[in-house]
PDB file of C-alpha atoms in Angstrom:
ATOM      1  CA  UNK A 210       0.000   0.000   0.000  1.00 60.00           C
ATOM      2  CA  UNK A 211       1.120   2.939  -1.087  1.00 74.00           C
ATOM      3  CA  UNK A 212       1.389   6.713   0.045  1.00 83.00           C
ATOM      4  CA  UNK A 213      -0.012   7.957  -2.895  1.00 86.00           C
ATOM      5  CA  UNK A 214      -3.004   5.554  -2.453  1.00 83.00           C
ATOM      6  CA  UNK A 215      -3.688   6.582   0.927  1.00 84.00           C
ATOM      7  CA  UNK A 216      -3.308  10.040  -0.228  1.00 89.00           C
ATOM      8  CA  UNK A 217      -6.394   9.616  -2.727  1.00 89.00           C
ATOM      9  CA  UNK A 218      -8.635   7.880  -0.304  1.00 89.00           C
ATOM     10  CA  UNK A 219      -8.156  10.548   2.108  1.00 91.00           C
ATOM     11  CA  UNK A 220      -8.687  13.377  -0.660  1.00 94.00           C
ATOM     12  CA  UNK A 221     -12.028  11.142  -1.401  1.00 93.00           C
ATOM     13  CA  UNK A 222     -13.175  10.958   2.267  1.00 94.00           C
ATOM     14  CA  UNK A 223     -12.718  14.943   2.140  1.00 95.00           C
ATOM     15  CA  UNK A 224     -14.531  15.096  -0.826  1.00 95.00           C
ATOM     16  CA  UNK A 225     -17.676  12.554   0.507  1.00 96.00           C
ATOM     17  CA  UNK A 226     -17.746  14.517   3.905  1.00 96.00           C
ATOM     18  CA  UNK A 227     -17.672  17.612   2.240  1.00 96.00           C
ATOM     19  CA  UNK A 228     -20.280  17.056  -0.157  1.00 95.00           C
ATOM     20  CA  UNK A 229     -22.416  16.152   3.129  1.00 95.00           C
ATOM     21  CA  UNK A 230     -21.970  19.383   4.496  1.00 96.00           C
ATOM     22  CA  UNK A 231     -22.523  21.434   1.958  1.00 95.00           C
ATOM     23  CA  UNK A 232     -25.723  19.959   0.898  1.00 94.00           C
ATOM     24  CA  UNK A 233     -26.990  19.906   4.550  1.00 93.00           C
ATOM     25  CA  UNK A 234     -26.058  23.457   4.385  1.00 93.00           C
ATOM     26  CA  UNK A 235     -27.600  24.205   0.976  1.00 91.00           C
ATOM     27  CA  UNK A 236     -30.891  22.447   2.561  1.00 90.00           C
ATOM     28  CA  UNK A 237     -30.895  24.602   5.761  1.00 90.00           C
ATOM     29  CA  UNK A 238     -30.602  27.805   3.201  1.00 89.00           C
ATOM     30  CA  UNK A 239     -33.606  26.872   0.861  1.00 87.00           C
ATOM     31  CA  UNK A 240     -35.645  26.145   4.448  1.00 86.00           C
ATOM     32  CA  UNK A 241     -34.540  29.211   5.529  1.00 87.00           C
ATOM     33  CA  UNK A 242     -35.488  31.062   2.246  1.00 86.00           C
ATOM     34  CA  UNK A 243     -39.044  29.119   2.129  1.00 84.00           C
ATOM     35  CA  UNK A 244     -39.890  30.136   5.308  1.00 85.00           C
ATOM     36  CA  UNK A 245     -39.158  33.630   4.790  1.00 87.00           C
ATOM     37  CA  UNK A 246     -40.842  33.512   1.497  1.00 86.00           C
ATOM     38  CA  UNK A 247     -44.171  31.970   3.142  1.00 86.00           C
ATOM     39  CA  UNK A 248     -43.538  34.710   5.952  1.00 88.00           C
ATOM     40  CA  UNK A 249     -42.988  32.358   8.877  1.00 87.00           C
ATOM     41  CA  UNK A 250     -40.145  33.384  11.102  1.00 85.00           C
ATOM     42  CA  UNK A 251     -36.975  30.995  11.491  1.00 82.00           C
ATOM     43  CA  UNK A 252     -36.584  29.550  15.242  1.00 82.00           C
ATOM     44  CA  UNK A 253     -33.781  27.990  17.379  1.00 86.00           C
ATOM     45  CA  UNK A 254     -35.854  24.932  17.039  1.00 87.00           C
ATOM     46  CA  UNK A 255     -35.429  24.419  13.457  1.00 81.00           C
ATOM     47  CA  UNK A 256     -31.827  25.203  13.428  1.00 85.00           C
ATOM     48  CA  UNK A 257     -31.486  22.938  16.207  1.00 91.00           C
ATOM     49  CA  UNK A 258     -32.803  20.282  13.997  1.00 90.00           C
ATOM     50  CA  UNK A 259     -30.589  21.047  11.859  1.00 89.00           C
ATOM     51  CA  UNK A 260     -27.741  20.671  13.407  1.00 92.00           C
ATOM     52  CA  UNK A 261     -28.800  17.228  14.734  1.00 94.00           C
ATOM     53  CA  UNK A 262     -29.433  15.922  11.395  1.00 93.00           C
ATOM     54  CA  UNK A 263     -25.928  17.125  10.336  1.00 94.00           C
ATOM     55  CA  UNK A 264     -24.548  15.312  13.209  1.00 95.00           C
ATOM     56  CA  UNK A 265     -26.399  12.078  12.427  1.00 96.00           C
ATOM     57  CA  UNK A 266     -24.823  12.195   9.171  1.00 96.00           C
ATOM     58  CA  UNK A 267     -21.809  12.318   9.932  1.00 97.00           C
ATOM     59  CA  UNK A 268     -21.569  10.148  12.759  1.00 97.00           C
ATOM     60  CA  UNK A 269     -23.127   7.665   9.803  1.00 96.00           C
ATOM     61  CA  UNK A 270     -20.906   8.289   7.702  1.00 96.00           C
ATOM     62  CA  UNK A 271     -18.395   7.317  10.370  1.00 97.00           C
ATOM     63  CA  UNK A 272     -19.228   4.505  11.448  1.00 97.00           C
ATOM     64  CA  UNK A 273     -19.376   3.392   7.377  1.00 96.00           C
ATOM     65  CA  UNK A 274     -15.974   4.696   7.227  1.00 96.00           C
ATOM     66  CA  UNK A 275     -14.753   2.274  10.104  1.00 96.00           C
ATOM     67  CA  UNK A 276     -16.650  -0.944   8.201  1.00 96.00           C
ATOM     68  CA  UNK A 277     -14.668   0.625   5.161  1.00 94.00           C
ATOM     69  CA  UNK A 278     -11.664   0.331   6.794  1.00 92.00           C
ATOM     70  CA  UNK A 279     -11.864  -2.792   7.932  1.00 93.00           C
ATOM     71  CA  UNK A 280     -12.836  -3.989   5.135  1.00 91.00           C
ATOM     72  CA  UNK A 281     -10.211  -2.321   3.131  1.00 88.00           C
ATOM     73  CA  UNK A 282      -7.741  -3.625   5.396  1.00 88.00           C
ATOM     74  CA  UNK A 283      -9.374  -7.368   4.929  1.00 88.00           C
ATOM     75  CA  UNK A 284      -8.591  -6.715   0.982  1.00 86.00           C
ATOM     76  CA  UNK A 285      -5.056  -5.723   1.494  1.00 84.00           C
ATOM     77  CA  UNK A 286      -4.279  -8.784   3.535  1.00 86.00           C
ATOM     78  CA  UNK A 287      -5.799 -11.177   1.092  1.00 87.00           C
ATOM     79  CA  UNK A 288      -4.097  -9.378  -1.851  1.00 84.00           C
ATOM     80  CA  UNK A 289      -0.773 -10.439  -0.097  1.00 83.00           C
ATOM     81  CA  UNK A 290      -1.378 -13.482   0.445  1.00 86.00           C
ATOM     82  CA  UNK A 291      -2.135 -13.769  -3.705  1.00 84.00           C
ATOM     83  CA  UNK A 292      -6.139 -13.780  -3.208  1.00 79.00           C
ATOM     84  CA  UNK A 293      -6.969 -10.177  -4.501  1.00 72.00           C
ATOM     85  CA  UNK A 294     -10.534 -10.058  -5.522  1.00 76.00           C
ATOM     86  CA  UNK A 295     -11.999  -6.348  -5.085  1.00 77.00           C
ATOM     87  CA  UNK A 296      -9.744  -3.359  -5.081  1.00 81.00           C
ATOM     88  CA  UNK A 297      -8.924  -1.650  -1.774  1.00 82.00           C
ATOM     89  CA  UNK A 298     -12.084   1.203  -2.305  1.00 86.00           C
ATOM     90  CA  UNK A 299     -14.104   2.940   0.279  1.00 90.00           C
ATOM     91  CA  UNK A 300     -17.505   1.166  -0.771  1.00 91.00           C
ATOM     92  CA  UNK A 301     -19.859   1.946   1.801  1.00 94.00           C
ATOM     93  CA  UNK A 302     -18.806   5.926   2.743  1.00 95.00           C
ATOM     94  CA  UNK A 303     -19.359   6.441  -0.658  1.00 94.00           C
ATOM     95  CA  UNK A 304     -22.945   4.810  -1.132  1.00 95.00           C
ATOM     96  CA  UNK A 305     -23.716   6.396   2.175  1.00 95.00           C
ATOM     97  CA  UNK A 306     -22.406   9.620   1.195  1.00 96.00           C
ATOM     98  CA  UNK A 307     -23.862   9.732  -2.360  1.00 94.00           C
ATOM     99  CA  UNK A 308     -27.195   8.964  -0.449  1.00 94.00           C
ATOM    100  CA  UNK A 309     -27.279  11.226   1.549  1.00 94.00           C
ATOM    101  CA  UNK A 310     -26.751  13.966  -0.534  1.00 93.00           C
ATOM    102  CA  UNK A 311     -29.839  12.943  -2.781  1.00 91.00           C
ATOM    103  CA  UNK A 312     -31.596  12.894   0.433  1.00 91.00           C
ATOM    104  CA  UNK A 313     -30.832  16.734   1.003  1.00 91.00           C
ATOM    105  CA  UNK A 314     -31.183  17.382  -2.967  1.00 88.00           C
ATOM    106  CA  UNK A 315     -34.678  16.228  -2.725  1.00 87.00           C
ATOM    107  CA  UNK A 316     -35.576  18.372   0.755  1.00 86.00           C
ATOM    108  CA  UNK A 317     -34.117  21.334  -1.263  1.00 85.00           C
ATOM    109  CA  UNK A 318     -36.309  20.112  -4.311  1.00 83.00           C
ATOM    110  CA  UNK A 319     -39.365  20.412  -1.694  1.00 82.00           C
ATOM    111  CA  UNK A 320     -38.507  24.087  -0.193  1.00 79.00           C
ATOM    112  CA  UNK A 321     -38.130  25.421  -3.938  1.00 77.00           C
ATOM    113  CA  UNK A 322     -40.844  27.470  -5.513  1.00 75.00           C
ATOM    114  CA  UNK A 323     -40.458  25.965  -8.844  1.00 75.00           C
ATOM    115  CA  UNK A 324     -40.732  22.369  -7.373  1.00 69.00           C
ATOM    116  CA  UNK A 325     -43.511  21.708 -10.526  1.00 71.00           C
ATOM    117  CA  UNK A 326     -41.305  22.820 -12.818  1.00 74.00           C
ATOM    118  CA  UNK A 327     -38.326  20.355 -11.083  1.00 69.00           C
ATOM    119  CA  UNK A 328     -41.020  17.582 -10.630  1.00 71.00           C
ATOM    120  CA  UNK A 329     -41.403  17.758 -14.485  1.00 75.00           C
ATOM    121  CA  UNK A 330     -37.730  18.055 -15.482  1.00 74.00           C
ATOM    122  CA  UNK A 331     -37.085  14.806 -13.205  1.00 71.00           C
ATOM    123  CA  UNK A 332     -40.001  13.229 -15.500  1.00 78.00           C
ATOM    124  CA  UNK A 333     -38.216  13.946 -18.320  1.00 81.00           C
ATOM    125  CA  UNK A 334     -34.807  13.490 -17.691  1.00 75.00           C
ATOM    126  CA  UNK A 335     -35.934   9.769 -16.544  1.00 79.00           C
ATOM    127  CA  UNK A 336     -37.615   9.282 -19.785  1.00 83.00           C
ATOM    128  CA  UNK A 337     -34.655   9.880 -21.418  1.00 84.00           C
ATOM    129  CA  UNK A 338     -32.690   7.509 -19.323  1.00 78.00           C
ATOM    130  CA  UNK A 339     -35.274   4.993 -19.450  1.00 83.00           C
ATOM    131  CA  UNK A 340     -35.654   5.129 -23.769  1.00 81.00           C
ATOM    132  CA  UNK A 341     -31.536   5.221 -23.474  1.00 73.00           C
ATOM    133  CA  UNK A 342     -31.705   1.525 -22.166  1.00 65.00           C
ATOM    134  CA  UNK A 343     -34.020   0.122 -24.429  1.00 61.00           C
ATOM    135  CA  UNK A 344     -31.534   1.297 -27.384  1.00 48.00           C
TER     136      UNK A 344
END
């Protein structure tokens, strides 16, 4: 094992953790935005809950970061001993990770004004996908 492959799945854990943040925050700015919008005010309460569901994430995203790393470690054993199978890869941060982030891209899909509009450009966009595999 290498330092320069330790050095990319560190720069990809950044990246993963990162991505969780900034969509948690991108969802706490669209709440904020719909609730001025709809002329409610914007309490400790919600922010609190925001918070918490950041911190749930990420102490998620830990603990699939330890199974990660135990499992990467299993694969790096094996591979010495000649029975390499799956490259050393941080599997489950990154499902988890990629998950949550559609989570938050749907909850700011819900606090947008032009959710419809979204709704309809989903539609379409899985049409396309759909028609793609038939091809």
């Amino acid at each position: 094992m290498t330092s320069r492959f330790i050095s990319s799945v560190l720069v990809l854990l950044c990246v993963e953790y990162s991505g969780v943040l900034l969509s948690v925050l991108a969802d706490l700015v669209s709440g904020v935005r719909r609730a001025r919008r709809e002329g409610q005010s914007c309490t400790s309460r919600g922010l609190r809950r925001s918070v918490a569901k950041l911190s749930s994430y990420f102490l998620s995203l830990f603990c699939l970061t330890v199974v990660d790393g135990m499992i990467v470690a299993a694969i790096i054993t094996l591979s010495s001993l000649g029975k390499s199978f799956l490259p050393p890869f941080p599997y489950l941060t990154t499902v988890g990770a990629v998950s949550l982030v559609l989570i938050e891209a749907k909850s700011i899909a819900e606090n947008s004004p032009h959710r419809a509009r979204l709704a309809e450009a989903l539609h379409v966009f899985m049409s396309i996908l759909r028609k793609g595999r038939r091809v």
